[in-house]
């Protein structure tokens, strides 16, 4: 059996767009209320990228911070992964745009499509690249501009999503026993159409009809998604904790994907993690998909809750459906 940890988080960075959109801003346009949104989702505000900001430029901000804090430069990177559901273009990858922006000229750059679970998938792939000797340092970014695929006229989804980016540098080795203790990733493509963007891809390319039907925007069966989110995140927590060889009560901090406070609460409860150990940022950022976990990590660190040596459990769920969890000695 492989003895972990074999790779550790050497640096963490974040980019939070400036524009704040509050629930009140929706009240003016949609049949909704601040009270409904807070009660059903826990969201109070979210951030929107400025028109000139792309996933690559937001990722650049997060990446430069993560590299700085790791004491590395972009030239040290052997690989660079951008986990995103909202790539800047269909071709080429946002990873390649980011590579050029930060000057990571020695890296293999690519995108990873696992929706909200993308960051956990990214960590798992990055660890594999390190263990197989492909790279010593891998940048893993979660970056999203979800406002571009969100229908602002659909009250059931418009209120949920925001933009942003977060990044870590995963490096070979385990100083003081720190690093990735376990990962678990899984998916079920039979449930794809419960949360998807029907049009605008190659199955139904962009056309006047697609635009008229608004099928280039996200469609979601909210209640179904909710149910599966809790079931799968609980499975992922249990499995990652078991694989790490630790007990749930040893977990210092749970950083769940930030989709809905009720999903977060139910997951924590079933995973036997008390509320004071749970990091919540959904109130301030909404759901930023692949960016939500690294943004929450950065928030926890900035507010003094995430400290070196802590045992941290990350867990996510997303379109696909995809899900996964990791235990990290921080
Ligand atoms: N404001 C006011 N009413 C709204 C509303 C809004 N923004 N959005 C939906 N409603 C209405 C619905 O139209 C429905 O009205 P009806 O009963 O007259 O048909 C009613 O509220 C209840 O809708 P429902 O979908 O059952 O509400 P819910 O309690 O399930 O909450 C979500 C809706 C979307 C908040 C919830 O299902 C959810 O969070 N699902 C998971 C979504 C998610 O996390 N997706 C990303 C996964 S990574």
CSV table of C-alpha atoms and ligand atoms in Angstrom, one decimal:
chain,number,residue,atom,x,y,z
A,1,UNK,CA,0.0,0.0,0.0
A,2,UNK,CA,1.2,3.5,-0.8
A,3,UNK,CA,2.2,5.5,2.3
A,4,UNK,CA,0.7,9.0,2.2
A,5,UNK,CA,1.2,11.9,2.3
A,6,UNK,CA,3.3,12.2,-0.9
A,7,UNK,CA,2.4,15.8,-1.8
A,8,UNK,CA,1.4,18.8,0.2
A,9,UNK,CA,-0.1,22.2,-0.3
A,10,UNK,CA,2.8,24.7,-0.6
A,11,UNK,CA,0.7,27.8,-1.3
A,12,UNK,CA,-2.8,29.1,-1.5
A,13,UNK,CA,-4.3,32.1,-3.4
A,14,UNK,CA,-7.6,33.6,-4.2
A,15,UNK,CA,-9.2,36.2,-6.5
A,16,UNK,CA,-12.5,37.7,-5.5
A,17,UNK,CA,-14.2,40.0,-8.1
A,18,UNK,CA,-15.1,43.4,-6.8
A,19,UNK,CA,-18.7,43.7,-7.8
A,20,UNK,CA,-21.1,42.7,-5.0
A,21,UNK,CA,-24.6,41.7,-6.0
A,22,UNK,CA,-27.0,41.5,-3.1
A,23,UNK,CA,-30.4,39.6,-2.8
A,24,UNK,CA,-32.0,43.0,-2.8
A,25,UNK,CA,-30.6,43.6,-6.3
A,26,UNK,CA,-32.7,40.6,-7.5
A,27,UNK,CA,-35.9,41.8,-5.8
A,28,UNK,CA,-36.1,44.7,-8.3
A,29,UNK,CA,-36.1,42.4,-11.3
A,30,UNK,CA,-37.4,39.0,-10.2
A,31,UNK,CA,-40.3,37.7,-8.2
A,32,UNK,CA,-38.1,36.8,-5.2
A,33,UNK,CA,-37.1,38.2,-1.8
A,34,UNK,CA,-34.1,38.5,0.4
A,35,UNK,CA,-35.9,36.5,3.0
A,36,UNK,CA,-36.7,33.6,0.6
A,37,UNK,CA,-33.2,33.4,-0.7
A,38,UNK,CA,-31.6,33.5,2.8
A,39,UNK,CA,-34.0,30.9,4.2
A,40,UNK,CA,-33.7,28.5,1.3
A,41,UNK,CA,-30.1,28.9,0.4
A,42,UNK,CA,-28.1,30.9,3.0
A,43,UNK,CA,-26.9,33.2,0.3
A,44,UNK,CA,-26.9,37.0,1.0
A,45,UNK,CA,-24.6,38.2,-1.8
A,46,UNK,CA,-22.3,37.0,-4.5
A,47,UNK,CA,-19.6,38.5,-6.7
A,48,UNK,CA,-19.8,39.2,-10.4
A,49,UNK,CA,-16.7,39.4,-12.7
A,50,UNK,CA,-16.2,42.6,-14.5
A,51,UNK,CA,-16.8,42.4,-18.3
A,52,UNK,CA,-13.0,42.3,-19.0
A,53,UNK,CA,-12.3,39.6,-16.4
A,54,UNK,CA,-12.2,36.1,-17.7
A,55,UNK,CA,-11.6,32.8,-15.9
A,56,UNK,CA,-8.0,33.0,-17.0
A,57,UNK,CA,-7.4,36.5,-15.6
A,58,UNK,CA,-9.2,35.7,-12.4
A,59,UNK,CA,-7.1,32.5,-12.2
A,60,UNK,CA,-4.0,34.6,-12.8
A,61,UNK,CA,-4.7,36.6,-9.6
A,62,UNK,CA,-5.2,33.5,-7.5
A,63,UNK,CA,-2.2,31.6,-9.1
A,64,UNK,CA,0.3,34.4,-8.6
A,65,UNK,CA,-0.7,34.6,-4.9
A,66,UNK,CA,-0.4,30.8,-4.5
A,67,UNK,CA,3.0,30.8,-6.1
A,68,UNK,CA,4.3,33.7,-4.1
A,69,UNK,CA,3.2,32.1,-0.9
A,70,UNK,CA,4.8,28.8,-1.9
A,71,UNK,CA,8.1,30.7,-2.5
A,72,UNK,CA,8.0,29.5,-6.2
A,73,UNK,CA,7.8,31.1,-9.6
A,74,UNK,CA,5.6,30.0,-12.5
A,75,UNK,CA,8.7,28.5,-14.2
A,76,UNK,CA,8.9,25.9,-11.4
A,77,UNK,CA,5.5,24.4,-12.4
A,78,UNK,CA,5.6,21.1,-14.2
A,79,UNK,CA,1.8,21.1,-14.7
A,80,UNK,CA,-1.1,23.5,-14.4
A,81,UNK,CA,-4.7,22.4,-14.1
A,82,UNK,CA,-7.7,24.7,-14.4
A,83,UNK,CA,-10.9,23.1,-13.0
A,84,UNK,CA,-13.8,25.0,-14.6
A,85,UNK,CA,-17.3,24.5,-16.0
A,86,UNK,CA,-17.0,27.9,-17.7
A,87,UNK,CA,-13.9,27.9,-19.9
A,88,UNK,CA,-13.0,31.1,-21.6
A,89,UNK,CA,-13.3,29.4,-25.0
A,90,UNK,CA,-14.2,25.9,-26.3
A,91,UNK,CA,-10.7,25.8,-27.9
A,92,UNK,CA,-8.1,26.1,-26.6
A,93,UNK,CA,-8.1,25.4,-22.9
A,94,UNK,CA,-8.3,28.1,-20.3
A,95,UNK,CA,-5.2,26.4,-18.8
A,96,UNK,CA,-3.2,27.4,-21.8
A,97,UNK,CA,-4.4,31.0,-21.5
A,98,UNK,CA,-3.4,31.0,-17.9
A,99,UNK,CA,-0.1,29.4,-18.7
A,100,UNK,CA,0.8,32.3,-21.0
A,101,UNK,CA,-0.5,34.9,-18.5
A,102,UNK,CA,1.7,33.8,-15.7
A,103,UNK,CA,4.7,32.6,-17.8
A,104,UNK,CA,4.6,28.9,-16.7
A,105,UNK,CA,6.4,27.9,-19.9
A,106,UNK,CA,7.7,24.6,-18.7
A,107,UNK,CA,4.2,23.3,-17.6
A,108,UNK,CA,1.7,21.0,-19.3
A,109,UNK,CA,-1.5,23.0,-19.1
A,110,UNK,CA,-5.0,21.7,-19.4
A,111,UNK,CA,-8.6,22.1,-18.2
A,112,UNK,CA,-10.5,19.7,-16.0
A,113,UNK,CA,-14.3,19.4,-16.4
A,114,UNK,CA,-16.0,18.0,-13.3
A,115,UNK,CA,-18.2,21.0,-12.4
A,116,UNK,CA,-18.4,21.8,-8.7
A,117,UNK,CA,-16.2,18.8,-7.8
A,118,UNK,CA,-13.4,20.1,-10.2
A,119,UNK,CA,-11.1,21.3,-7.4
A,120,UNK,CA,-11.1,17.9,-5.6
A,121,UNK,CA,-10.7,16.1,-9.0
A,122,UNK,CA,-7.8,18.5,-9.7
A,123,UNK,CA,-6.0,17.8,-6.5
A,124,UNK,CA,-6.4,14.0,-7.1
A,125,UNK,CA,-5.0,14.3,-10.7
A,126,UNK,CA,-2.2,16.7,-9.5
A,127,UNK,CA,-1.1,14.2,-6.8
A,128,UNK,CA,-1.0,11.5,-9.5
A,129,UNK,CA,1.2,13.7,-11.7
A,130,UNK,CA,3.6,14.2,-8.8
A,131,UNK,CA,3.7,10.5,-7.7
A,132,UNK,CA,4.3,9.4,-11.3
A,133,UNK,CA,7.2,11.7,-11.6
A,134,UNK,CA,5.7,14.0,-14.2
A,135,UNK,CA,6.0,17.1,-12.1
A,136,UNK,CA,7.3,18.3,-8.7
A,137,UNK,CA,5.0,21.3,-8.5
A,138,UNK,CA,1.5,21.4,-9.9
A,139,UNK,CA,-0.8,24.4,-9.8
A,140,UNK,CA,-4.5,23.5,-9.3
A,141,UNK,CA,-7.0,26.3,-9.9
A,142,UNK,CA,-10.7,26.3,-9.5
A,143,UNK,CA,-12.1,29.2,-11.5
A,144,UNK,CA,-15.5,30.1,-12.7
A,145,UNK,CA,-17.5,32.9,-14.5
A,146,UNK,CA,-20.9,31.2,-13.9
A,147,UNK,CA,-22.7,34.5,-14.5
A,148,UNK,CA,-22.1,33.8,-18.2
A,149,UNK,CA,-24.1,30.5,-18.2
A,150,UNK,CA,-26.8,31.7,-15.6
A,151,UNK,CA,-30.2,32.8,-16.9
A,152,UNK,CA,-30.8,36.1,-15.1
A,153,UNK,CA,-34.5,35.8,-15.8
A,154,UNK,CA,-34.8,32.4,-14.1
A,155,UNK,CA,-35.3,33.0,-10.4
A,156,UNK,CA,-34.6,29.4,-9.3
A,157,UNK,CA,-31.0,29.6,-10.6
A,158,UNK,CA,-30.2,33.3,-11.0
A,159,UNK,CA,-29.8,33.8,-7.3
A,160,UNK,CA,-27.5,30.9,-6.7
A,161,UNK,CA,-24.3,31.5,-8.7
A,162,UNK,CA,-21.3,33.8,-8.6
A,163,UNK,CA,-17.8,34.3,-10.0
A,164,UNK,CA,-14.3,33.9,-8.6
A,165,UNK,CA,-11.1,31.8,-8.5
A,166,UNK,CA,-8.9,30.0,-6.0
A,167,UNK,CA,-5.6,28.2,-6.4
A,168,UNK,CA,-3.1,25.9,-4.6
A,169,UNK,CA,0.3,24.8,-5.5
A,170,UNK,CA,0.7,21.1,-4.7
A,171,UNK,CA,4.3,20.1,-4.3
A,172,UNK,CA,6.1,16.8,-3.9
A,173,UNK,CA,7.0,15.7,-0.4
A,174,UNK,CA,5.4,15.9,3.1
A,175,UNK,CA,7.2,18.4,5.3
A,176,UNK,CA,6.4,17.5,9.0
A,177,UNK,CA,3.9,14.9,7.8
A,178,UNK,CA,1.8,17.6,6.0
A,179,UNK,CA,-0.1,16.8,2.8
A,180,UNK,CA,-2.8,14.9,1.1
A,181,UNK,CA,-3.8,11.9,3.2
A,182,UNK,CA,-6.6,10.6,1.0
A,183,UNK,CA,-8.8,11.3,-2.0
A,184,UNK,CA,-12.0,9.8,-3.2
A,185,UNK,CA,-13.7,10.8,-6.5
A,186,UNK,CA,-16.7,9.3,-8.2
A,187,UNK,CA,-19.4,10.2,-10.8
A,188,UNK,CA,-22.7,9.0,-12.2
A,189,UNK,CA,-23.4,10.2,-15.7
A,190,UNK,CA,-26.9,8.8,-15.7
A,191,UNK,CA,-27.9,11.9,-13.8
A,192,UNK,CA,-26.4,14.4,-16.2
A,193,UNK,CA,-29.6,16.0,-17.3
A,194,UNK,CA,-30.6,17.1,-13.8
A,195,UNK,CA,-28.1,19.9,-14.0
A,196,UNK,CA,-26.8,20.9,-17.4
A,197,UNK,CA,-26.5,23.4,-20.1
A,198,UNK,CA,-28.5,21.9,-23.0
A,199,UNK,CA,-27.3,24.2,-25.9
A,200,UNK,CA,-24.3,26.0,-27.2
A,201,UNK,CA,-22.0,23.0,-27.1
A,202,UNK,CA,-21.3,20.6,-30.0
A,203,UNK,CA,-24.4,18.5,-29.4
A,204,UNK,CA,-26.6,21.6,-30.2
A,205,UNK,CA,-24.3,24.4,-31.4
A,206,UNK,CA,-25.1,28.0,-30.8
A,207,UNK,CA,-27.8,29.3,-33.1
A,208,UNK,CA,-30.6,31.8,-33.1
A,209,UNK,CA,-32.9,29.0,-31.9
A,210,UNK,CA,-30.6,28.1,-29.0
A,211,UNK,CA,-30.5,31.7,-27.9
A,212,UNK,CA,-34.2,32.2,-28.3
A,213,UNK,CA,-34.9,29.1,-26.2
A,214,UNK,CA,-32.3,30.3,-23.7
A,215,UNK,CA,-30.9,26.8,-23.8
A,216,UNK,CA,-27.3,28.1,-23.6
A,217,UNK,CA,-28.0,28.7,-19.9
A,218,UNK,CA,-27.9,26.3,-17.0
A,219,UNK,CA,-31.0,24.2,-16.3
A,220,UNK,CA,-31.5,22.5,-12.9
A,221,UNK,CA,-33.9,20.2,-11.2
A,222,UNK,CA,-33.3,21.9,-7.8
A,223,UNK,CA,-34.9,19.4,-5.5
A,224,UNK,CA,-33.4,16.3,-7.1
A,225,UNK,CA,-30.0,18.0,-7.1
A,226,UNK,CA,-30.4,18.8,-3.4
A,227,UNK,CA,-31.2,15.2,-2.5
A,228,UNK,CA,-28.3,13.7,-4.4
A,229,UNK,CA,-25.9,16.4,-3.1
A,230,UNK,CA,-26.4,15.4,0.5
A,231,UNK,CA,-26.3,11.6,-0.2
A,232,UNK,CA,-23.1,11.8,-2.3
A,233,UNK,CA,-21.2,14.3,-0.1
A,234,UNK,CA,-21.9,12.1,3.0
A,235,UNK,CA,-20.6,9.0,1.1
A,236,UNK,CA,-17.5,11.0,0.0
A,237,UNK,CA,-16.8,12.3,3.5
A,238,UNK,CA,-17.0,8.8,5.0
A,239,UNK,CA,-14.8,7.3,2.3
A,240,UNK,CA,-12.1,10.0,2.5
A,241,UNK,CA,-12.0,9.8,6.3
A,242,UNK,CA,-11.8,6.0,6.2
A,243,UNK,CA,-9.0,6.0,3.5
A,244,UNK,CA,-7.1,8.6,5.5
A,245,UNK,CA,-7.1,6.2,8.5
A,246,UNK,CA,-8.6,8.9,10.8
A,247,UNK,CA,-11.8,9.2,12.8
A,248,UNK,CA,-14.4,11.9,12.1
A,249,UNK,CA,-13.8,13.5,15.5
A,250,UNK,CA,-10.2,14.1,14.6
A,251,UNK,CA,-11.2,16.4,11.7
A,252,UNK,CA,-10.4,20.0,12.7
A,253,UNK,CA,-12.2,21.7,9.8
A,254,UNK,CA,-14.7,20.8,7.1
A,255,UNK,CA,-14.6,22.8,3.9
A,256,UNK,CA,-17.6,21.7,1.9
A,257,UNK,CA,-18.5,22.9,-1.6
A,258,UNK,CA,-20.6,26.1,-1.0
A,259,UNK,CA,-23.9,25.5,-2.8
A,260,UNK,CA,-26.6,25.9,-0.2
A,261,UNK,CA,-26.4,26.2,3.6
A,262,UNK,CA,-29.0,23.5,4.1
A,263,UNK,CA,-26.9,21.1,2.0
A,264,UNK,CA,-23.8,22.0,4.1
A,265,UNK,CA,-25.6,21.6,7.4
A,266,UNK,CA,-27.1,18.2,6.4
A,267,UNK,CA,-23.7,16.9,5.1
A,268,UNK,CA,-21.9,18.0,8.3
A,269,UNK,CA,-24.5,16.4,10.5
A,270,UNK,CA,-24.4,13.1,8.7
A,271,UNK,CA,-20.6,13.2,8.6
A,272,UNK,CA,-20.6,13.8,12.4
A,273,UNK,CA,-18.7,17.1,12.1
A,274,UNK,CA,-20.0,19.8,14.6
A,275,UNK,CA,-21.1,23.2,13.1
A,276,UNK,CA,-18.2,25.1,14.8
A,277,UNK,CA,-15.8,23.1,12.6
A,278,UNK,CA,-17.6,23.9,9.3
A,279,UNK,CA,-16.4,26.8,7.1
A,280,UNK,CA,-19.3,28.7,5.4
A,281,UNK,CA,-18.8,31.3,2.7
A,282,UNK,CA,-22.0,30.7,0.7
A,283,UNK,CA,-23.5,33.7,2.4
A,284,UNK,CA,-20.9,36.0,0.8
A,285,UNK,CA,-20.0,34.3,-2.5
A,286,UNK,CA,-22.9,32.2,-3.4
A,287,UNK,CA,-22.1,29.0,-5.4
A,288,UNK,CA,-18.9,29.5,-7.4
A,289,UNK,CA,-18.6,25.8,-8.5
A,290,UNK,CA,-15.0,24.6,-8.8
A,291,UNK,CA,-13.8,27.9,-7.2
A,292,UNK,CA,-15.8,27.5,-4.0
A,293,UNK,CA,-13.5,25.2,-2.0
A,294,UNK,CA,-10.3,27.1,-2.7
A,295,UNK,CA,-12.1,30.4,-2.1
A,296,UNK,CA,-13.4,29.0,1.2
A,297,UNK,CA,-9.9,27.7,2.1
A,298,UNK,CA,-8.5,31.2,1.6
A,299,UNK,CA,-11.3,32.7,3.6
A,300,UNK,CA,-10.7,30.3,6.5
A,301,UNK,CA,-7.0,31.1,6.4
A,302,UNK,CA,-7.5,34.8,6.2
A,303,UNK,CA,-9.8,34.7,9.2
A,304,UNK,CA,-7.4,32.6,11.3
A,305,UNK,CA,-9.5,29.4,11.3
A,306,UNK,CA,-7.2,27.4,9.0
A,307,UNK,CA,-3.8,26.7,10.6
A,308,UNK,CA,-0.8,24.6,9.7
A,309,UNK,CA,-1.0,21.0,11.0
A,310,UNK,CA,-4.8,21.0,11.1
A,311,UNK,CA,-6.7,18.0,9.7
A,312,UNK,CA,-8.9,19.3,7.0
A,313,UNK,CA,-11.7,17.5,5.1
A,314,UNK,CA,-12.7,18.9,1.7
A,315,UNK,CA,-15.9,17.6,0.1
A,316,UNK,CA,-17.8,18.5,-3.1
A,317,UNK,CA,-20.6,17.6,-5.4
A,318,UNK,CA,-21.6,18.9,-8.8
A,319,UNK,CA,-23.0,18.4,-12.3
A,320,UNK,CA,-22.4,15.1,-14.0
A,321,UNK,CA,-23.1,14.1,-11.3
A,322,UNK,CA,-19.6,14.2,-9.8
A,323,UNK,CA,-18.5,14.1,-6.2
A,324,UNK,CA,-15.4,13.6,-4.1
A,325,UNK,CA,-13.6,14.4,-0.9
A,326,UNK,CA,-10.0,14.7,0.4
A,327,UNK,CA,-8.4,14.7,3.8
A,328,UNK,CA,-5.3,17.0,4.1
A,329,UNK,CA,-2.9,17.5,6.9
A,330,UNK,CA,-2.6,21.3,6.3
B,1,LIG,N1,-37.6,33.2,-5.0
B,1,LIG,C1,-38.8,32.8,-4.6
B,1,LIG,N2,-39.4,31.7,-4.9
B,1,LIG,C2,-38.7,30.8,-5.6
B,1,LIG,C3,-37.4,31.1,-6.0
B,1,LIG,C4,-36.8,32.3,-5.7
B,1,LIG,N3,-35.6,32.7,-6.0
B,1,LIG,N4,-36.9,30.0,-6.7
B,1,LIG,C5,-37.8,29.1,-6.7
B,1,LIG,N5,-38.9,29.6,-6.0
B,1,LIG,C6,-40.2,28.9,-5.8
B,1,LIG,C7,-40.5,27.8,-6.8
B,1,LIG,O1,-41.0,28.3,-8.0
B,1,LIG,C8,-41.5,27.0,-6.1
B,1,LIG,O2,-42.8,27.6,-6.2
B,1,LIG,P1,-44.1,26.7,-6.4
B,1,LIG,O3,-44.2,25.9,-5.2
B,1,LIG,O4,-45.1,27.7,-6.6
B,1,LIG,O5,-43.8,25.9,-7.7
B,1,LIG,C9,-41.1,27.1,-4.6
B,1,LIG,O6,-40.2,28.3,-4.6
B,1,LIG,C10,-40.4,25.9,-4.1
B,1,LIG,O7,-39.5,25.5,-5.0
B,1,LIG,P2,-38.4,24.4,-4.7
B,1,LIG,O8,-37.6,24.2,-5.9
B,1,LIG,O9,-39.2,23.2,-4.2
B,1,LIG,O10,-37.6,25.0,-3.6
B,1,LIG,P3,-36.5,24.4,-2.7
B,1,LIG,O11,-36.7,24.5,-1.3
B,1,LIG,O12,-36.0,23.1,-3.3
B,1,LIG,O13,-35.3,25.4,-3.0
B,1,LIG,C11,-33.3,25.5,-4.4
B,1,LIG,C12,-34.8,25.6,-4.3
B,1,LIG,C13,-32.9,25.7,-5.8
B,1,LIG,C14,-32.8,26.6,-3.5
B,1,LIG,C15,-32.9,24.2,-3.8
B,1,LIG,O14,-33.7,23.2,-4.5
B,1,LIG,C16,-31.5,23.9,-4.0
B,1,LIG,O15,-30.6,24.5,-3.4
B,1,LIG,N6,-31.1,22.8,-4.8
B,1,LIG,C17,-29.8,22.5,-5.0
B,1,LIG,C18,-29.2,23.4,-6.0
B,1,LIG,C19,-27.7,23.4,-6.1
B,1,LIG,O16,-27.1,23.4,-5.1
B,1,LIG,N7,-27.2,23.3,-7.3
B,1,LIG,C20,-25.8,23.3,-7.5
B,1,LIG,C21,-25.2,22.0,-7.1
B,1,LIG,S1,-23.5,22.0,-7.2
